């Protein structure tokens, strides 16, 4: 089977690529048993170099269904090959060679709702890098402003450059307080017991977990490692000159990780979920 992936830019990161095949099962009507087969996906190499195994799966099925194969490594190679045709070959083998238990086939007809699909999940690095560069420029400008104001506060007794009911000593002290490491925005442990919050009635395991929390303040100038947004940088600048009119930016989670849980779902069925998203604070920043 052949797929057209010319619409994918070489600048994009291929996060995941899946080949989805609809398997047709023809059962033995007398024995009423399923089909036990091994389905393998091969990449046909160029210049008659043979075949490269990408993914394989042992399938035991009683009914026709969709099966998913990971072809990420192959698609990543294909994106950088502009003028070549990339071909996948599907092989179906019987697990028990001496026993016939019905047939399994792959539906490949065009214009059919169950035809093979190549699903690609990608991210454009250009936008992320552009955003990071712009943010870094703002942080640099902010640090330069801090240095200038610091020099003015030390060298000049005048407070003409300070506005909104503040004086040079107050502003300078506020800037210096950001050096107290215990007060700066950071992640700290926060253990959560499901029993204490009455979640043990539906979460079987674990009994609790380390969730972490974000604590501390976001001082001017904002550090780049706190991954501030452009809006947060602007707000911190305005807050530095007008603290009574504009609030300080907040220390909040900027990245969350999942945990695995065993729980009872809405239908009363015990369910295991490997990735229960958004449960653990991985990184903190200023927003």
mmCIF file of C-alpha atoms in Angstrom:
data_model
loop_
_atom_site.group_PDB
_atom_site.id
_atom_site.type_symbol
_atom_site.label_atom_id
_atom_site.label_comp_id
_atom_site.label_asym_id
_atom_site.label_seq_id
_atom_site.Cartn_x
_atom_site.Cartn_y
_atom_site.Cartn_z
ATOM 1 C CA UNK A 1 0.000 0.000 0.000
ATOM 2 C CA UNK A 2 1.155 3.515 -0.846
ATOM 3 C CA UNK A 3 0.460 6.795 1.007
ATOM 4 C CA UNK A 4 1.089 10.400 -0.034
ATOM 5 C CA UNK A 5 2.835 12.346 2.748
ATOM 6 C CA UNK A 6 4.162 15.261 0.678
ATOM 7 C CA UNK A 7 1.993 17.662 2.679
ATOM 8 C CA UNK A 8 4.155 17.068 5.775
ATOM 9 C CA UNK A 9 6.943 19.658 6.033
ATOM 10 C CA UNK A 10 10.504 18.621 6.863
ATOM 11 C CA UNK A 11 10.366 21.303 9.573
ATOM 12 C CA UNK A 12 7.711 19.361 11.477
ATOM 13 C CA UNK A 13 8.500 16.917 14.263
ATOM 14 C CA UNK A 14 6.797 13.562 13.769
ATOM 15 C CA UNK A 15 5.600 12.690 17.274
ATOM 16 C CA UNK A 16 3.672 9.555 16.322
ATOM 17 C CA UNK A 17 2.576 7.812 13.129
ATOM 18 C CA UNK A 18 0.050 4.971 13.127
ATOM 19 C CA UNK A 19 -1.058 2.623 10.371
ATOM 20 C CA UNK A 20 -4.659 1.621 11.020
ATOM 21 C CA UNK A 21 -5.951 -1.473 9.250
ATOM 22 C CA UNK A 22 -9.411 -2.960 9.279
ATOM 23 C CA UNK A 23 -9.120 -6.724 9.695
ATOM 24 C CA UNK A 24 -11.837 -8.896 8.173
ATOM 25 C CA UNK A 25 -12.447 -12.101 10.116
ATOM 26 C CA UNK A 26 -14.178 -15.065 8.502
ATOM 27 C CA UNK A 27 -14.818 -17.568 11.292
ATOM 28 C CA UNK A 28 -15.188 -21.289 11.094
ATOM 29 C CA UNK A 29 -18.967 -21.542 11.203
ATOM 30 C CA UNK A 30 -18.910 -25.109 12.500
ATOM 31 C CA UNK A 31 -16.441 -24.678 15.360
ATOM 32 C CA UNK A 32 -17.356 -21.016 15.944
ATOM 33 C CA UNK A 33 -13.819 -20.086 16.948
ATOM 34 C CA UNK A 34 -11.791 -17.025 16.152
ATOM 35 C CA UNK A 35 -8.783 -16.439 13.941
ATOM 36 C CA UNK A 36 -5.253 -16.599 15.380
ATOM 37 C CA UNK A 37 -2.814 -14.751 13.136
ATOM 38 C CA UNK A 38 0.401 -12.750 13.183
ATOM 39 C CA UNK A 39 0.192 -9.531 11.154
ATOM 40 C CA UNK A 40 3.488 -7.830 10.250
ATOM 41 C CA UNK A 41 4.153 -4.466 8.603
ATOM 42 C CA UNK A 42 7.289 -4.242 6.445
ATOM 43 C CA UNK A 43 8.900 -1.283 4.732
ATOM 44 C CA UNK A 44 9.943 -2.109 1.169
ATOM 45 C CA UNK A 45 13.503 -0.812 0.906
ATOM 46 C CA UNK A 46 14.792 1.003 -2.165
ATOM 47 C CA UNK A 47 17.009 -0.554 -4.851
ATOM 48 C CA UNK A 48 15.832 -4.087 -4.068
ATOM 49 C CA UNK A 49 17.489 -3.926 -0.653
ATOM 50 C CA UNK A 50 14.844 -6.192 0.823
ATOM 51 C CA UNK A 51 12.338 -5.559 3.594
ATOM 52 C CA UNK A 52 12.552 -3.872 6.987
ATOM 53 C CA UNK A 53 10.201 -4.983 9.761
ATOM 54 C CA UNK A 54 8.482 -1.964 11.311
ATOM 55 C CA UNK A 55 5.875 -3.501 13.607
ATOM 56 C CA UNK A 56 4.052 -6.783 14.145
ATOM 57 C CA UNK A 57 1.104 -7.927 16.198
ATOM 58 C CA UNK A 58 -0.398 -11.216 17.290
ATOM 59 C CA UNK A 59 -4.117 -10.975 16.568
ATOM 60 C CA UNK A 60 -6.774 -13.303 17.887
ATOM 61 C CA UNK A 61 -10.148 -12.141 16.688
ATOM 62 C CA UNK A 62 -13.694 -13.387 16.556
ATOM 63 C CA UNK A 63 -14.989 -10.244 14.863
ATOM 64 C CA UNK A 64 -13.715 -7.772 12.292
ATOM 65 C CA UNK A 65 -12.022 -4.784 13.938
ATOM 66 C CA UNK A 66 -9.462 -2.007 13.566
ATOM 67 C CA UNK A 67 -5.845 -2.758 14.426
ATOM 68 C CA UNK A 68 -3.139 -0.123 14.950
ATOM 69 C CA UNK A 69 0.572 -0.425 14.080
ATOM 70 C CA UNK A 70 3.350 1.983 15.044
ATOM 71 C CA UNK A 71 5.140 3.216 11.891
ATOM 72 C CA UNK A 72 6.708 6.349 13.382
ATOM 73 C CA UNK A 73 10.307 5.443 12.517
ATOM 74 C CA UNK A 74 9.441 4.836 8.869
ATOM 75 C CA UNK A 75 7.445 8.048 8.399
ATOM 76 C CA UNK A 76 10.265 10.089 9.945
ATOM 77 C CA UNK A 77 12.582 8.720 7.249
ATOM 78 C CA UNK A 78 10.069 9.273 4.465
ATOM 79 C CA UNK A 79 9.588 12.964 5.232
ATOM 80 C CA UNK A 80 13.189 13.627 4.194
ATOM 81 C CA UNK A 81 12.889 11.662 0.929
ATOM 82 C CA UNK A 82 11.218 14.032 -1.522
ATOM 83 C CA UNK A 83 11.067 12.217 -4.857
ATOM 84 C CA UNK A 84 10.792 8.589 -3.875
ATOM 85 C CA UNK A 85 7.755 6.347 -3.472
ATOM 86 C CA UNK A 86 7.568 4.614 -0.107
ATOM 87 C CA UNK A 87 5.762 1.281 0.055
ATOM 88 C CA UNK A 88 4.500 -0.802 2.958
ATOM 89 C CA UNK A 89 3.907 -4.533 2.711
ATOM 90 C CA UNK A 90 1.507 -6.354 5.032
ATOM 91 C CA UNK A 91 2.065 -10.032 5.779
ATOM 92 C CA UNK A 92 -0.437 -12.309 7.507
ATOM 93 C CA UNK A 93 0.841 -15.590 8.938
ATOM 94 C CA UNK A 94 -0.950 -18.387 10.728
ATOM 95 C CA UNK A 95 0.244 -18.971 14.272
ATOM 96 C CA UNK A 96 -0.701 -22.667 14.037
ATOM 97 C CA UNK A 97 0.470 -23.662 10.572
ATOM 98 C CA UNK A 98 -1.216 -27.059 10.595
ATOM 99 C CA UNK A 99 -4.629 -25.868 11.720
ATOM 100 C CA UNK A 100 -7.133 -23.871 9.679
ATOM 101 C CA UNK A 101 -9.429 -21.828 11.878
ATOM 102 C CA UNK A 102 -10.898 -19.415 9.349
ATOM 103 C CA UNK A 103 -9.476 -16.553 7.336
ATOM 104 C CA UNK A 104 -8.227 -13.084 8.213
ATOM 105 C CA UNK A 105 -7.800 -10.408 5.549
ATOM 106 C CA UNK A 106 -6.995 -6.698 5.382
ATOM 107 C CA UNK A 107 -9.558 -4.439 3.742
ATOM 108 C CA UNK A 108 -7.722 -2.324 1.126
ATOM 109 C CA UNK A 109 -10.447 -1.155 -1.269
ATOM 110 C CA UNK A 110 -10.475 2.548 -2.053
ATOM 111 C CA UNK A 111 -13.495 4.753 -1.324
ATOM 112 C CA UNK A 112 -14.453 2.440 1.515
ATOM 113 C CA UNK A 113 -15.034 3.799 5.013
ATOM 114 C CA UNK A 114 -12.809 1.037 6.373
ATOM 115 C CA UNK A 115 -9.864 1.527 4.013
ATOM 116 C CA UNK A 116 -6.330 1.699 5.518
ATOM 117 C CA UNK A 117 -5.405 4.940 7.262
ATOM 118 C CA UNK A 118 -2.042 6.538 7.964
ATOM 119 C CA UNK A 119 -2.518 8.853 10.961
ATOM 120 C CA UNK A 120 0.359 11.245 11.693
ATOM 121 C CA UNK A 121 0.689 13.358 14.844
ATOM 122 C CA UNK A 122 3.214 16.156 14.372
ATOM 123 C CA UNK A 123 4.307 19.459 15.897
ATOM 124 C CA UNK A 124 5.850 22.458 14.163
ATOM 125 C CA UNK A 125 9.116 23.371 15.871
ATOM 126 C CA UNK A 126 9.361 26.668 14.019
ATOM 127 C CA UNK A 127 6.514 28.285 15.976
ATOM 128 C CA UNK A 128 7.854 27.005 19.293
ATOM 129 C CA UNK A 129 11.385 28.268 18.571
ATOM 130 C CA UNK A 130 10.052 31.629 17.389
ATOM 131 C CA UNK A 131 8.008 31.985 20.579
ATOM 132 C CA UNK A 132 11.002 31.046 22.749
ATOM 133 C CA UNK A 133 13.254 33.543 20.946
ATOM 134 C CA UNK A 134 10.720 36.351 21.331
ATOM 135 C CA UNK A 135 10.237 35.520 25.013
ATOM 136 C CA UNK A 136 14.007 35.446 25.558
ATOM 137 C CA UNK A 137 14.305 38.891 23.975
ATOM 138 C CA UNK A 138 11.677 40.271 26.356
ATOM 139 C CA UNK A 139 13.412 38.707 29.366
ATOM 140 C CA UNK A 140 16.727 40.223 28.219
ATOM 141 C CA UNK A 141 15.152 43.671 27.869
ATOM 142 C CA UNK A 142 13.585 43.253 31.302
ATOM 143 C CA UNK A 143 16.955 42.374 32.863
ATOM 144 C CA UNK A 144 18.544 45.400 31.162
ATOM 145 C CA UNK A 145 15.843 47.649 32.622
ATOM 146 C CA UNK A 146 16.463 46.146 36.055
ATOM 147 C CA UNK A 147 20.188 46.900 35.773
ATOM 148 C CA UNK A 148 19.500 50.506 34.738
ATOM 149 C CA UNK A 149 17.001 51.090 37.555
ATOM 150 C CA UNK A 150 19.350 49.431 40.033
ATOM 151 C CA UNK A 151 22.155 51.814 38.997
ATOM 152 C CA UNK A 152 19.853 54.823 39.262
ATOM 153 C CA UNK A 153 18.701 53.762 42.725
ATOM 154 C CA UNK A 154 22.267 53.443 43.976
ATOM 155 C CA UNK A 155 23.898 56.433 42.263
ATOM 156 C CA UNK A 156 21.146 59.018 42.587
ATOM 157 C CA UNK A 157 19.375 60.106 45.777
ATOM 158 C CA UNK A 158 16.587 61.524 43.667
ATOM 159 C CA UNK A 159 13.402 59.565 43.258
ATOM 160 C CA UNK A 160 12.227 61.356 40.103
ATOM 161 C CA UNK A 161 12.315 58.098 38.148
ATOM 162 C CA UNK A 162 9.974 56.317 40.596
ATOM 163 C CA UNK A 163 6.220 56.631 40.172
ATOM 164 C CA UNK A 164 2.949 55.610 41.744
ATOM 165 C CA UNK A 165 3.627 56.249 45.447
ATOM 166 C CA UNK A 166 6.928 54.346 45.580
ATOM 167 C CA UNK A 167 10.468 55.489 46.351
ATOM 168 C CA UNK A 168 13.848 54.203 45.253
ATOM 169 C CA UNK A 169 14.510 52.295 48.491
ATOM 170 C CA UNK A 170 11.200 50.429 48.298
ATOM 171 C CA UNK A 171 11.703 49.477 44.652
ATOM 172 C CA UNK A 172 15.318 48.465 45.212
ATOM 173 C CA UNK A 173 14.394 46.319 48.201
ATOM 174 C CA UNK A 174 11.646 44.688 46.182
ATOM 175 C CA UNK A 175 14.165 43.835 43.470
ATOM 176 C CA UNK A 176 16.645 42.446 45.994
ATOM 177 C CA UNK A 177 14.055 40.217 47.663
ATOM 178 C CA UNK A 178 13.929 38.064 44.527
ATOM 179 C CA UNK A 179 17.371 36.800 45.541
ATOM 180 C CA UNK A 180 15.930 34.977 48.551
ATOM 181 C CA UNK A 181 15.749 31.512 47.086
ATOM 182 C CA UNK A 182 13.114 30.250 49.506
ATOM 183 C CA UNK A 183 10.664 32.941 48.307
ATOM 184 C CA UNK A 184 11.091 32.563 44.534
ATOM 185 C CA UNK A 185 8.557 30.559 42.496
ATOM 186 C CA UNK A 186 9.417 26.870 42.733
ATOM 187 C CA UNK A 187 8.000 23.355 43.008
ATOM 188 C CA UNK A 188 7.711 21.726 46.419
ATOM 189 C CA UNK A 189 6.339 18.350 47.639
ATOM 190 C CA UNK A 190 2.635 17.937 48.354
ATOM 191 C CA UNK A 191 1.489 14.409 49.165
ATOM 192 C CA UNK A 192 -2.184 13.721 48.482
ATOM 193 C CA UNK A 193 -4.066 10.990 50.362
ATOM 194 C CA UNK A 194 -7.193 9.955 48.467
ATOM 195 C CA UNK A 195 -8.803 8.957 51.756
ATOM 196 C CA UNK A 196 -8.424 12.470 53.155
ATOM 197 C CA UNK A 197 -10.235 14.038 50.190
ATOM 198 C CA UNK A 198 -12.867 11.246 50.048
ATOM 199 C CA UNK A 199 -11.684 9.942 46.683
ATOM 200 C CA UNK A 200 -10.954 6.487 48.087
ATOM 201 C CA UNK A 201 -14.591 5.611 47.361
ATOM 202 C CA UNK A 202 -13.796 5.330 43.635
ATOM 203 C CA UNK A 203 -9.982 5.161 43.402
ATOM 204 C CA UNK A 204 -8.777 1.697 44.427
ATOM 205 C CA UNK A 205 -5.048 2.222 43.927
ATOM 206 C CA UNK A 206 -2.822 3.956 44.702
ATOM 207 C CA UNK A 207 -3.915 5.173 48.125
ATOM 208 C CA UNK A 208 -2.122 8.441 47.523
ATOM 209 C CA UNK A 209 0.616 10.033 45.457
ATOM 210 C CA UNK A 210 3.129 12.889 45.318
ATOM 211 C CA UNK A 211 1.319 15.665 43.458
ATOM 212 C CA UNK A 212 3.686 18.580 44.217
ATOM 213 C CA UNK A 213 2.594 22.208 44.262
ATOM 214 C CA UNK A 214 3.886 25.555 43.038
ATOM 215 C CA UNK A 215 4.738 28.093 45.704
ATOM 216 C CA UNK A 216 6.663 31.331 46.022
ATOM 217 C CA UNK A 217 6.531 34.659 44.242
ATOM 218 C CA UNK A 218 7.406 35.867 40.773
ATOM 219 C CA UNK A 219 9.775 38.782 41.286
ATOM 220 C CA UNK A 220 10.801 41.413 38.781
ATOM 221 C CA UNK A 221 12.733 40.816 36.602
ATOM 222 C CA UNK A 222 11.350 37.393 35.711
ATOM 223 C CA UNK A 223 13.938 34.679 35.139
ATOM 224 C CA UNK A 224 13.916 32.816 31.831
ATOM 225 C CA UNK A 225 13.880 29.421 33.589
ATOM 226 C CA UNK A 226 10.416 30.257 34.946
ATOM 227 C CA UNK A 227 9.153 30.223 31.328
ATOM 228 C CA UNK A 228 7.085 33.407 31.640
ATOM 229 C CA UNK A 229 4.658 34.274 28.870
ATOM 230 C CA UNK A 230 5.011 37.597 27.075
ATOM 231 C CA UNK A 231 1.931 38.836 28.907
ATOM 232 C CA UNK A 232 3.456 37.846 32.261
ATOM 233 C CA UNK A 233 6.641 39.769 31.446
ATOM 234 C CA UNK A 234 4.650 42.880 30.526
ATOM 235 C CA UNK A 235 2.481 42.549 33.642
ATOM 236 C CA UNK A 236 5.548 42.230 35.876
ATOM 237 C CA UNK A 237 7.000 45.400 34.353
ATOM 238 C CA UNK A 238 3.799 47.343 34.984
ATOM 239 C CA UNK A 239 3.518 45.904 38.510
ATOM 240 C CA UNK A 240 7.068 47.034 39.298
ATOM 241 C CA UNK A 241 6.105 50.653 38.630
ATOM 242 C CA UNK A 242 2.455 50.501 39.728
ATOM 243 C CA UNK A 243 2.128 47.787 42.390
ATOM 244 C CA UNK A 244 -1.125 49.196 43.752
ATOM 245 C CA UNK A 245 -2.878 49.164 40.388
ATOM 246 C CA UNK A 246 -1.589 45.951 38.807
ATOM 247 C CA UNK A 247 -1.225 42.641 40.633
ATOM 248 C CA UNK A 248 1.902 40.512 40.646
ATOM 249 C CA UNK A 249 2.062 37.586 38.222
ATOM 250 C CA UNK A 250 1.356 34.192 39.808
ATOM 251 C CA UNK A 251 3.451 31.091 40.371
ATOM 252 C CA UNK A 252 1.483 28.269 38.753
ATOM 253 C CA UNK A 253 2.018 24.810 37.212
ATOM 254 C CA UNK A 254 3.202 25.075 33.608
ATOM 255 C CA UNK A 255 3.604 21.358 32.936
ATOM 256 C CA UNK A 256 1.631 18.433 34.355
ATOM 257 C CA UNK A 257 2.353 14.703 34.203
ATOM 258 C CA UNK A 258 -0.025 11.714 34.502
ATOM 259 C CA UNK A 259 -0.198 8.899 37.044
ATOM 260 C CA UNK A 260 -1.525 5.346 36.781
ATOM 261 C CA UNK A 261 -4.689 4.526 38.719
ATOM 262 C CA UNK A 262 -7.057 1.629 39.308
ATOM 263 C CA UNK A 263 -10.558 3.002 39.745
ATOM 264 C CA UNK A 264 -14.282 2.316 39.473
ATOM 265 C CA UNK A 265 -15.834 4.039 36.451
ATOM 266 C CA UNK A 266 -19.358 5.463 36.096
ATOM 267 C CA UNK A 267 -20.740 2.048 35.129
ATOM 268 C CA UNK A 268 -19.273 0.440 38.242
ATOM 269 C CA UNK A 269 -16.558 -1.381 36.291
ATOM 270 C CA UNK A 270 -13.063 -1.677 37.770
ATOM 271 C CA UNK A 271 -10.774 0.040 35.257
ATOM 272 C CA UNK A 272 -7.009 0.491 35.017
ATOM 273 C CA UNK A 273 -5.762 3.671 33.377
ATOM 274 C CA UNK A 274 -2.044 3.856 32.633
ATOM 275 C CA UNK A 275 -2.047 7.609 32.011
ATOM 276 C CA UNK A 276 -4.524 9.628 34.090
ATOM 277 C CA UNK A 277 -3.512 13.055 32.837
ATOM 278 C CA UNK A 278 -2.863 16.297 34.696
ATOM 279 C CA UNK A 279 -2.196 14.906 38.170
ATOM 280 C CA UNK A 280 1.461 15.725 38.975
ATOM 281 C CA UNK A 281 3.147 19.131 38.778
ATOM 282 C CA UNK A 282 6.265 18.703 36.686
ATOM 283 C CA UNK A 283 7.287 22.344 36.239
ATOM 284 C CA UNK A 284 6.339 25.704 37.753
ATOM 285 C CA UNK A 285 6.438 29.099 36.111
ATOM 286 C CA UNK A 286 5.109 32.642 36.204
ATOM 287 C CA UNK A 287 1.817 33.455 34.489
#
